Each structure stands twice: as structure tokens, then as C-alpha cells.
PDB file of C-alpha atoms in Angstrom:
ATOM      1  CA  UNK A   1       2.103  -4.581 -18.648  1.00  0.00           C
ATOM      2  CA  UNK A   2       2.483  -7.841 -16.756  1.00  0.00           C
ATOM      3  CA  UNK A   3       5.792  -8.562 -18.445  1.00  0.00           C
ATOM      4  CA  UNK A   4       7.101  -5.069 -17.745  1.00  0.00           C
ATOM      5  CA  UNK A   5       6.240  -5.359 -14.049  1.00  0.00           C
ATOM      6  CA  UNK A   6       7.876  -8.788 -13.870  1.00  0.00           C
ATOM      7  CA  UNK A   7      11.028  -7.523 -15.596  1.00  0.00           C
ATOM      8  CA  UNK A   8      11.153  -4.658 -13.096  1.00  0.00           C
ATOM      9  CA  UNK A   9      11.304  -7.129 -10.216  1.00  0.00           C
ATOM     10  CA  UNK A  10       7.653  -7.414  -9.224  1.00  0.00           C
ATOM     11  CA  UNK A  11       5.633 -10.566  -8.648  1.00  0.00           C
ATOM     12  CA  UNK A  12       1.987 -10.665  -9.686  1.00  0.00           C
ATOM     13  CA  UNK A  13      -0.436 -11.186  -6.812  1.00  0.00           C
ATOM     14  CA  UNK A  14      -3.709 -10.481  -8.629  1.00  0.00           C
ATOM     15  CA  UNK A  15      -4.719  -9.621 -12.192  1.00  0.00           C
ATOM     16  CA  UNK A  16      -8.350  -8.942 -13.057  1.00  0.00           C
ATOM     17  CA  UNK A  17     -10.025  -7.763 -16.231  1.00  0.00           C
ATOM     18  CA  UNK A  18     -12.539  -5.156 -15.034  1.00  0.00           C
ATOM     19  CA  UNK A  19     -13.550  -3.945 -18.488  1.00  0.00           C
ATOM     20  CA  UNK A  20     -17.241  -4.848 -18.074  1.00  0.00           C
ATOM     21  CA  UNK A  21     -17.519  -3.026 -14.739  1.00  0.00           C
ATOM     22  CA  UNK A  22     -15.638  -0.024 -16.110  1.00  0.00           C
ATOM     23  CA  UNK A  23     -17.841   0.128 -19.189  1.00  0.00           C
ATOM     24  CA  UNK A  24     -20.959   0.257 -17.006  1.00  0.00           C
ATOM     25  CA  UNK A  25     -19.390   2.924 -14.782  1.00  0.00           C
ATOM     26  CA  UNK A  26     -18.504   5.128 -17.760  1.00  0.00           C
ATOM     27  CA  UNK A  27     -22.002   4.634 -19.209  1.00  0.00           C
ATOM     28  CA  UNK A  28     -23.387   5.872 -15.880  1.00  0.00           C
ATOM     29  CA  UNK A  29     -21.119   8.904 -16.042  1.00  0.00           C
ATOM     30  CA  UNK A  30     -22.413   9.641 -19.560  1.00  0.00           C
ATOM     31  CA  UNK A  31     -26.035   9.336 -18.405  1.00  0.00           C
ATOM     32  CA  UNK A  32     -25.428  11.652 -15.465  1.00  0.00           C
ATOM     33  CA  UNK A  33     -23.739  14.223 -17.681  1.00  0.00           C
ATOM     34  CA  UNK A  34     -26.536  14.021 -20.264  1.00  0.00           C
ATOM     35  CA  UNK A  35     -29.221  14.528 -17.616  1.00  0.00           C
ATOM     36  CA  UNK A  36     -27.794  17.847 -16.408  1.00  0.00           C
ATOM     37  CA  UNK A  37     -29.341  20.969 -17.829  1.00  0.00           C
ATOM     38  CA  UNK A  38     -27.180  22.921 -20.251  1.00  0.00           C
ATOM     39  CA  UNK A  39     -27.065  25.968 -17.946  1.00  0.00           C
ATOM     40  CA  UNK A  40     -26.124  23.997 -14.803  1.00  0.00           C
ATOM     41  CA  UNK A  41     -22.693  24.688 -13.356  1.00  0.00           C
ATOM     42  CA  UNK A  42     -20.134  21.952 -14.003  1.00  0.00           C
ATOM     43  CA  UNK A  43     -20.416  19.075 -11.574  1.00  0.00           C
ATOM     44  CA  UNK A  44     -17.469  18.135  -9.435  1.00  0.00           C
ATOM     45  CA  UNK A  45     -16.069  14.966 -10.895  1.00  0.00           C
ATOM     46  CA  UNK A  46     -14.011  14.340 -14.001  1.00  0.00           C
ATOM     47  CA  UNK A  47     -14.594  17.847 -15.423  1.00  0.00           C
ATOM     48  CA  UNK A  48     -11.778  19.677 -13.574  1.00  0.00           C
ATOM     49  CA  UNK A  49      -9.352  16.933 -14.585  1.00  0.00           C
ATOM     50  CA  UNK A  50     -10.468  16.444 -18.189  1.00  0.00           C
ATOM     51  CA  UNK A  51     -11.547  19.949 -19.193  1.00  0.00           C
ATOM     52  CA  UNK A  52     -14.487  21.336 -21.151  1.00  0.00           C
ATOM     53  CA  UNK A  53     -14.693  18.413 -23.573  1.00  0.00           C
ATOM     54  CA  UNK A  54     -15.184  15.804 -20.827  1.00  0.00           C
ATOM     55  CA  UNK A  55     -18.464  14.613 -22.364  1.00  0.00           C
ATOM     56  CA  UNK A  56     -16.785  13.875 -25.692  1.00  0.00           C
ATOM     57  CA  UNK A  57     -13.848  12.151 -23.999  1.00  0.00           C
ATOM     58  CA  UNK A  58     -16.117   9.930 -21.883  1.00  0.00           C
ATOM     59  CA  UNK A  59     -18.146   9.006 -24.972  1.00  0.00           C
ATOM     60  CA  UNK A  60     -14.911   8.038 -26.744  1.00  0.00           C
ATOM     61  CA  UNK A  61     -13.858   5.845 -23.809  1.00  0.00           C
ATOM     62  CA  UNK A  62     -17.238   4.073 -23.801  1.00  0.00           C
ATOM     63  CA  UNK A  63     -17.093   3.531 -27.573  1.00  0.00           C
ATOM     64  CA  UNK A  64     -13.571   2.115 -27.367  1.00  0.00           C
ATOM     65  CA  UNK A  65     -14.480  -0.160 -24.446  1.00  0.00           C
ATOM     66  CA  UNK A  66     -17.576  -1.438 -26.233  1.00  0.00           C
ATOM     67  CA  UNK A  67     -15.680  -2.097 -29.453  1.00  0.00           C
ATOM     68  CA  UNK A  68     -12.827  -3.901 -27.670  1.00  0.00           C
ATOM     69  CA  UNK A  69     -10.116  -1.428 -28.625  1.00  0.00           C
ATOM     70  CA  UNK A  70      -9.224  -0.832 -24.987  1.00  0.00           C
ATOM     71  CA  UNK A  71      -9.537  -2.853 -21.788  1.00  0.00           C
ATOM     72  CA  UNK A  72      -9.279  -2.016 -18.105  1.00  0.00           C
ATOM     73  CA  UNK A  73      -7.308  -4.289 -15.825  1.00  0.00           C
ATOM     74  CA  UNK A  74      -6.631  -4.193 -12.125  1.00  0.00           C
ATOM     75  CA  UNK A  75      -3.334  -5.610 -10.969  1.00  0.00           C
ATOM     76  CA  UNK A  76      -1.610  -5.984  -7.648  1.00  0.00           C
ATOM     77  CA  UNK A  77       2.121  -6.671  -7.574  1.00  0.00           C
ATOM     78  CA  UNK A  78       4.701  -7.155  -4.843  1.00  0.00           C
ATOM     79  CA  UNK A  79       8.397  -6.534  -4.978  1.00  0.00           C
ATOM     80  CA  UNK A  80       9.904  -9.986  -5.608  1.00  0.00           C
TER      81      UNK A  80
END
């Protein structure tokens, strides 16, 4: 990603690995979803964007984050 941005004429200002923070956030989302009763209406949040299988998708993201298969980075670039 960094190389692609550089090749496209951007200069890196900041690059942070926010995997740990993201993992905790997604775990919180899973806990919130698990605590809702089965007959409760869908909460506003990721559900409209991700569909009926949001719970499964969030669990997959958490598993992949925990096992190091994916990472989350935050980058800021400026046009060079």
C-alpha cells in the first residue's frame, strides 16, 4: 500500500499499525451483538451495510485479526 501511494505521487506523512485497537473495537462489536435478544430489531450500525450475516462477518474479522492474517493500518499521505 505504501509503495502504491508513493508510485502514485504521494508522500507519506504518517503510518500507524492500529491492529490492536481495531481488534478490541471489533471484539466490543461482537459483545454488543451477542448481548441483544434474538427478537430485538436490528441495531443501527454495521448491519445495514453488511447484511443479515453481520455477526458471522465480524467474528471472521476478529479471528483473522487475532491470528495475524490481516492487519489494520492508518496512513496519511500528501500529494508530493
